[in-house]
C-alpha cells in the first residue's frame, strides 16, 4: 500500500488531496502509468509529466526513482516558495 | 539554526533584533524578507500558500544543512508562512550571520534560491474579480540555482 | 532614500521594521548589519571610527545614486556610526527594497562593497593591553569592487 | 589659500588634523612635493604615496588631479568603512 499525495493544481485536477493505492509499480514512472489509467481526471493531471515534480518519502526525486520500500509518493507542480 | 513554518504572521523587526542579539562572534548579519506584492492591475485580494507539511521542515532543514556546509555561518534562520496573506504582508524571511559579509550574503542568496524552487510551497493568487490562479515558477529562479553547482 | 551618519547607536530591529513598513510595491527587502567583532585573542576593548564629516554624507549619497542607477529600487537606507564602539555593537546597516530579490541583493552587496573601500571612514582598534592600531584595508575588499565594473 | 586635511594615521604622523597652506601647486602631486619639504613629519607621512588616498573638494581623485580652483585637499589611508 502506498500513500499518493497531490498538491496545488495537481490536487485540483485530480479532485483529491491524496489516495491510498495498491500497486506493484517498480518506479515512479510505472506508478504514473497506472494512475493515468484510473480515469480521465488522473489522465489529464499526468498528461505532461515534464510539468510535474515528484517526492518519494518527502525527498525530491525523478520519475525513474524506484518505489521499493516507499511509503509515500507526492506529485505537484514546480514549487513557488520564498 | 532555526526553521519555522507557520500560518501566523511574524514580527519582522523583532525577529531581526532577536537574531542579531543572539549571534556571538559574527561581524555580518544579512536578512531577506519576501513580501506579498500586488499584481500590476492592483487587483490582488489575497495570496494563499499551500505546502506539504510532512516535507516542508525536512526540506528547509536540508537546505540549511547545505548552506552550512558551504559557508562558515555563526547562525541562520528561516521563517516561512502558509495560508492566506494580503498584499503588503510578509511571506517569509531568512537571516544569516557570519564573520565576514561574503559568507553572510552568499548563504542568504543560496537559501533564497533553494527556497524559491526546492521547498514545497505553492502560491495561489485570488483577485478581487473572483479569479484565482496558481503562481507559475519563473525560469530565472531555476537559472539562479545553477550558479551554486 | 535615507543616509544617516551618527555617533549614537541605532535600534536595528526598529530600523528594519520601519524600513520594511515604509516601502510600497516591494516584494523583496534585504538588510545588512556590520557588527564590531572581537579580535582572535579576545582582547578588543573598543573600536574607534574616524570619518571626514564634510565628505561622508556626500560620498554615501553618491554611492546610493550609483546603486539606484543600476537597480530598480523602491527604497534604500544607509546608517553608519562613528566614534567609540565596543565588541557586539552595530557599526552600520544598509537596507534595500525592490520588486524582485536579485535587485535587492545586488544593490545591498554593491552598497557594502563601496562603503568598505570608498566611504571616508577609518577604524582604529584599542586592545585591553593599551595597544592601538588602525585597521588595514583588505585586498579582498578592493577586489570585491571590481565585479561591478 | 588651500585647506589641507589629514585623517587616520596620516593625521597622527603629521601631528595635525589640517593646515592652511599658500601654494601655487598645479596638481596634487606638486602639492605633496611642497608639503614633504616642510619638515621630517610631513616627509614621513608622504614617503609612500601608494599607501595614500586623496580627495579634492570632498571627491576622491588621484595624485595627477589639477588643483586650479580647489579649496580643500584631504590625505588619508585606504578607507575601512562598513
mmCIF file of N, CA and C in Angstrom, chain B residues 1 16-30 73-77 95-99, chain C residues 12 33 35-37 87-90:
data_model
loop_
_atom_site.group_PDB
_atom_site.id
_atom_site.type_symbol
_atom_site.label_atom_id
_atom_site.label_comp_id
_atom_site.label_asym_id
_atom_site.label_seq_id
_atom_site.Cartn_x
_atom_site.Cartn_y
_atom_site.Cartn_z
ATOM 1 N N UNK B 1 20.528 27.527 14.713
ATOM 2 C CA UNK B 1 19.858 27.300 13.429
ATOM 3 C C UNK B 1 18.380 27.041 13.690
ATOM 4 N N UNK B 16 14.416 40.177 13.493
ATOM 5 C CA UNK B 16 15.741 40.687 13.121
ATOM 6 C C UNK B 16 16.551 40.997 14.380
ATOM 7 N N UNK B 17 15.925 41.710 15.312
ATOM 8 C CA UNK B 17 16.615 42.122 16.538
ATOM 9 C C UNK B 17 17.046 40.901 17.348
ATOM 10 N N UNK B 18 16.139 39.933 17.497
ATOM 11 C CA UNK B 18 16.447 38.745 18.298
ATOM 12 C C UNK B 18 17.577 37.939 17.651
ATOM 13 N N UNK B 19 17.493 37.813 16.319
ATOM 14 C CA UNK B 19 18.538 37.057 15.607
ATOM 15 C C UNK B 19 19.900 37.704 15.819
ATOM 16 N N UNK B 20 19.951 39.020 15.600
ATOM 17 C CA UNK B 20 21.242 39.724 15.705
ATOM 18 C C UNK B 20 21.786 39.684 17.138
ATOM 19 N N UNK B 21 20.867 39.762 18.109
ATOM 20 C CA UNK B 21 21.317 39.762 19.510
ATOM 21 C C UNK B 21 21.865 38.401 19.919
ATOM 22 N N UNK B 22 21.426 37.354 19.224
ATOM 23 C CA UNK B 22 21.791 36.004 19.638
ATOM 24 C C UNK B 22 23.060 35.449 19.018
ATOM 25 N N UNK B 23 23.662 36.183 18.084
ATOM 26 C CA UNK B 23 24.838 35.625 17.420
ATOM 27 C C UNK B 23 26.117 36.173 18.032
ATOM 28 N N UNK B 24 26.932 35.272 18.512
ATOM 29 C CA UNK B 24 28.213 35.679 19.080
ATOM 30 C C UNK B 24 29.288 35.518 18.015
ATOM 31 N N UNK B 25 30.166 36.482 17.924
ATOM 32 C CA UNK B 25 31.315 36.342 17.030
ATOM 33 C C UNK B 25 31.056 36.730 15.586
ATOM 34 N N UNK B 26 29.834 37.131 15.274
ATOM 35 C CA UNK B 26 29.535 37.496 13.889
ATOM 36 C C UNK B 26 29.926 38.947 13.628
ATOM 37 N N UNK B 27 30.441 39.207 12.450
ATOM 38 C CA UNK B 27 30.719 40.578 12.036
ATOM 39 C C UNK B 27 29.704 41.056 11.026
ATOM 40 N N UNK B 28 28.910 40.122 10.487
ATOM 41 C CA UNK B 28 27.994 40.445 9.392
ATOM 42 C C UNK B 28 26.671 39.713 9.574
ATOM 43 N N UNK B 29 25.584 40.447 9.501
ATOM 44 C CA UNK B 29 24.243 39.861 9.576
ATOM 45 C C UNK B 29 23.472 40.295 8.341
ATOM 46 N N UNK B 30 22.925 39.325 7.601
ATOM 47 C CA UNK B 30 22.114 39.629 6.420
ATOM 48 C C UNK B 30 20.711 39.090 6.652
ATOM 49 N N UNK B 73 28.992 29.646 8.899
ATOM 50 C CA UNK B 73 27.946 30.511 9.456
ATOM 51 C C UNK B 73 27.934 30.439 10.973
ATOM 52 N N UNK B 74 27.739 31.590 11.595
ATOM 53 C CA UNK B 74 27.537 31.612 13.051
ATOM 54 C C UNK B 74 26.114 31.160 13.375
ATOM 55 N N UNK B 75 25.173 31.532 12.520
ATOM 56 C CA UNK B 75 23.774 31.159 12.768
ATOM 57 C C UNK B 75 22.967 31.412 11.503
ATOM 58 N N UNK B 76 21.820 30.735 11.394
ATOM 59 C CA UNK B 76 20.868 31.130 10.357
ATOM 60 C C UNK B 76 19.451 30.786 10.768
ATOM 61 N N UNK B 77 18.521 31.446 10.132
ATOM 62 C CA UNK B 77 17.098 31.390 10.494
ATOM 63 C C UNK B 77 16.262 31.384 9.219
ATOM 64 N N UNK B 95 17.600 34.819 7.707
ATOM 65 C CA UNK B 95 18.667 35.636 8.287
ATOM 66 C C UNK B 95 19.911 34.764 8.390
ATOM 67 N N UNK B 96 21.054 35.357 8.126
ATOM 68 C CA UNK B 96 22.324 34.636 8.218
ATOM 69 C C UNK B 96 23.332 35.512 8.954
ATOM 70 N N UNK B 97 24.223 34.888 9.683
ATOM 71 C CA UNK B 97 25.283 35.629 10.379
ATOM 72 C C UNK B 97 26.600 34.895 10.188
ATOM 73 N N UNK B 98 27.639 35.662 9.912
ATOM 74 C CA UNK B 98 28.963 35.077 9.687
ATOM 75 C C UNK B 98 30.025 36.083 10.119
ATOM 76 N N UNK B 99 31.274 35.640 10.156
ATOM 77 C CA UNK B 99 32.336 36.574 10.498
ATOM 78 C C UNK B 99 32.440 37.658 9.438
ATOM 79 N N UNK C 12 18.514 48.475 15.641
ATOM 80 C CA UNK C 12 18.495 47.690 14.405
ATOM 81 C C UNK C 12 17.113 47.102 14.093
ATOM 82 N N UNK C 33 23.844 44.218 8.349
ATOM 83 C CA UNK C 33 24.356 44.949 9.509
ATOM 84 C C UNK C 33 25.781 44.514 9.773
ATOM 85 N N UNK C 35 28.845 44.382 12.509
ATOM 86 C CA UNK C 35 28.961 44.319 13.956
ATOM 87 C C UNK C 35 30.445 44.349 14.327
ATOM 88 N N UNK C 36 30.783 45.046 15.414
ATOM 89 C CA UNK C 36 32.171 45.038 15.897
ATOM 90 C C UNK C 36 32.491 43.627 16.401
ATOM 91 N N UNK C 37 33.459 42.992 15.771
ATOM 92 C CA UNK C 37 33.843 41.646 16.135
ATOM 93 C C UNK C 37 35.098 41.713 16.996
ATOM 94 N N UNK C 87 32.862 45.705 21.320
ATOM 95 C CA UNK C 87 32.522 44.480 20.593
ATOM 96 C C UNK C 87 31.049 44.101 20.785
ATOM 97 N N UNK C 88 30.416 43.668 19.701
ATOM 98 C CA UNK C 88 28.998 43.319 19.740
ATOM 99 C C UNK C 88 28.100 44.454 19.278
ATOM 100 N N UNK C 89 28.598 45.677 19.330
ATOM 101 C CA UNK C 89 27.780 46.812 18.876
ATOM 102 C C UNK C 89 27.722 46.858 17.360
ATOM 103 N N UNK C 90 26.622 47.378 16.845
ATOM 104 C CA UNK C 90 26.497 47.530 15.394
ATOM 105 C C UNK C 90 27.158 48.807 14.917
#
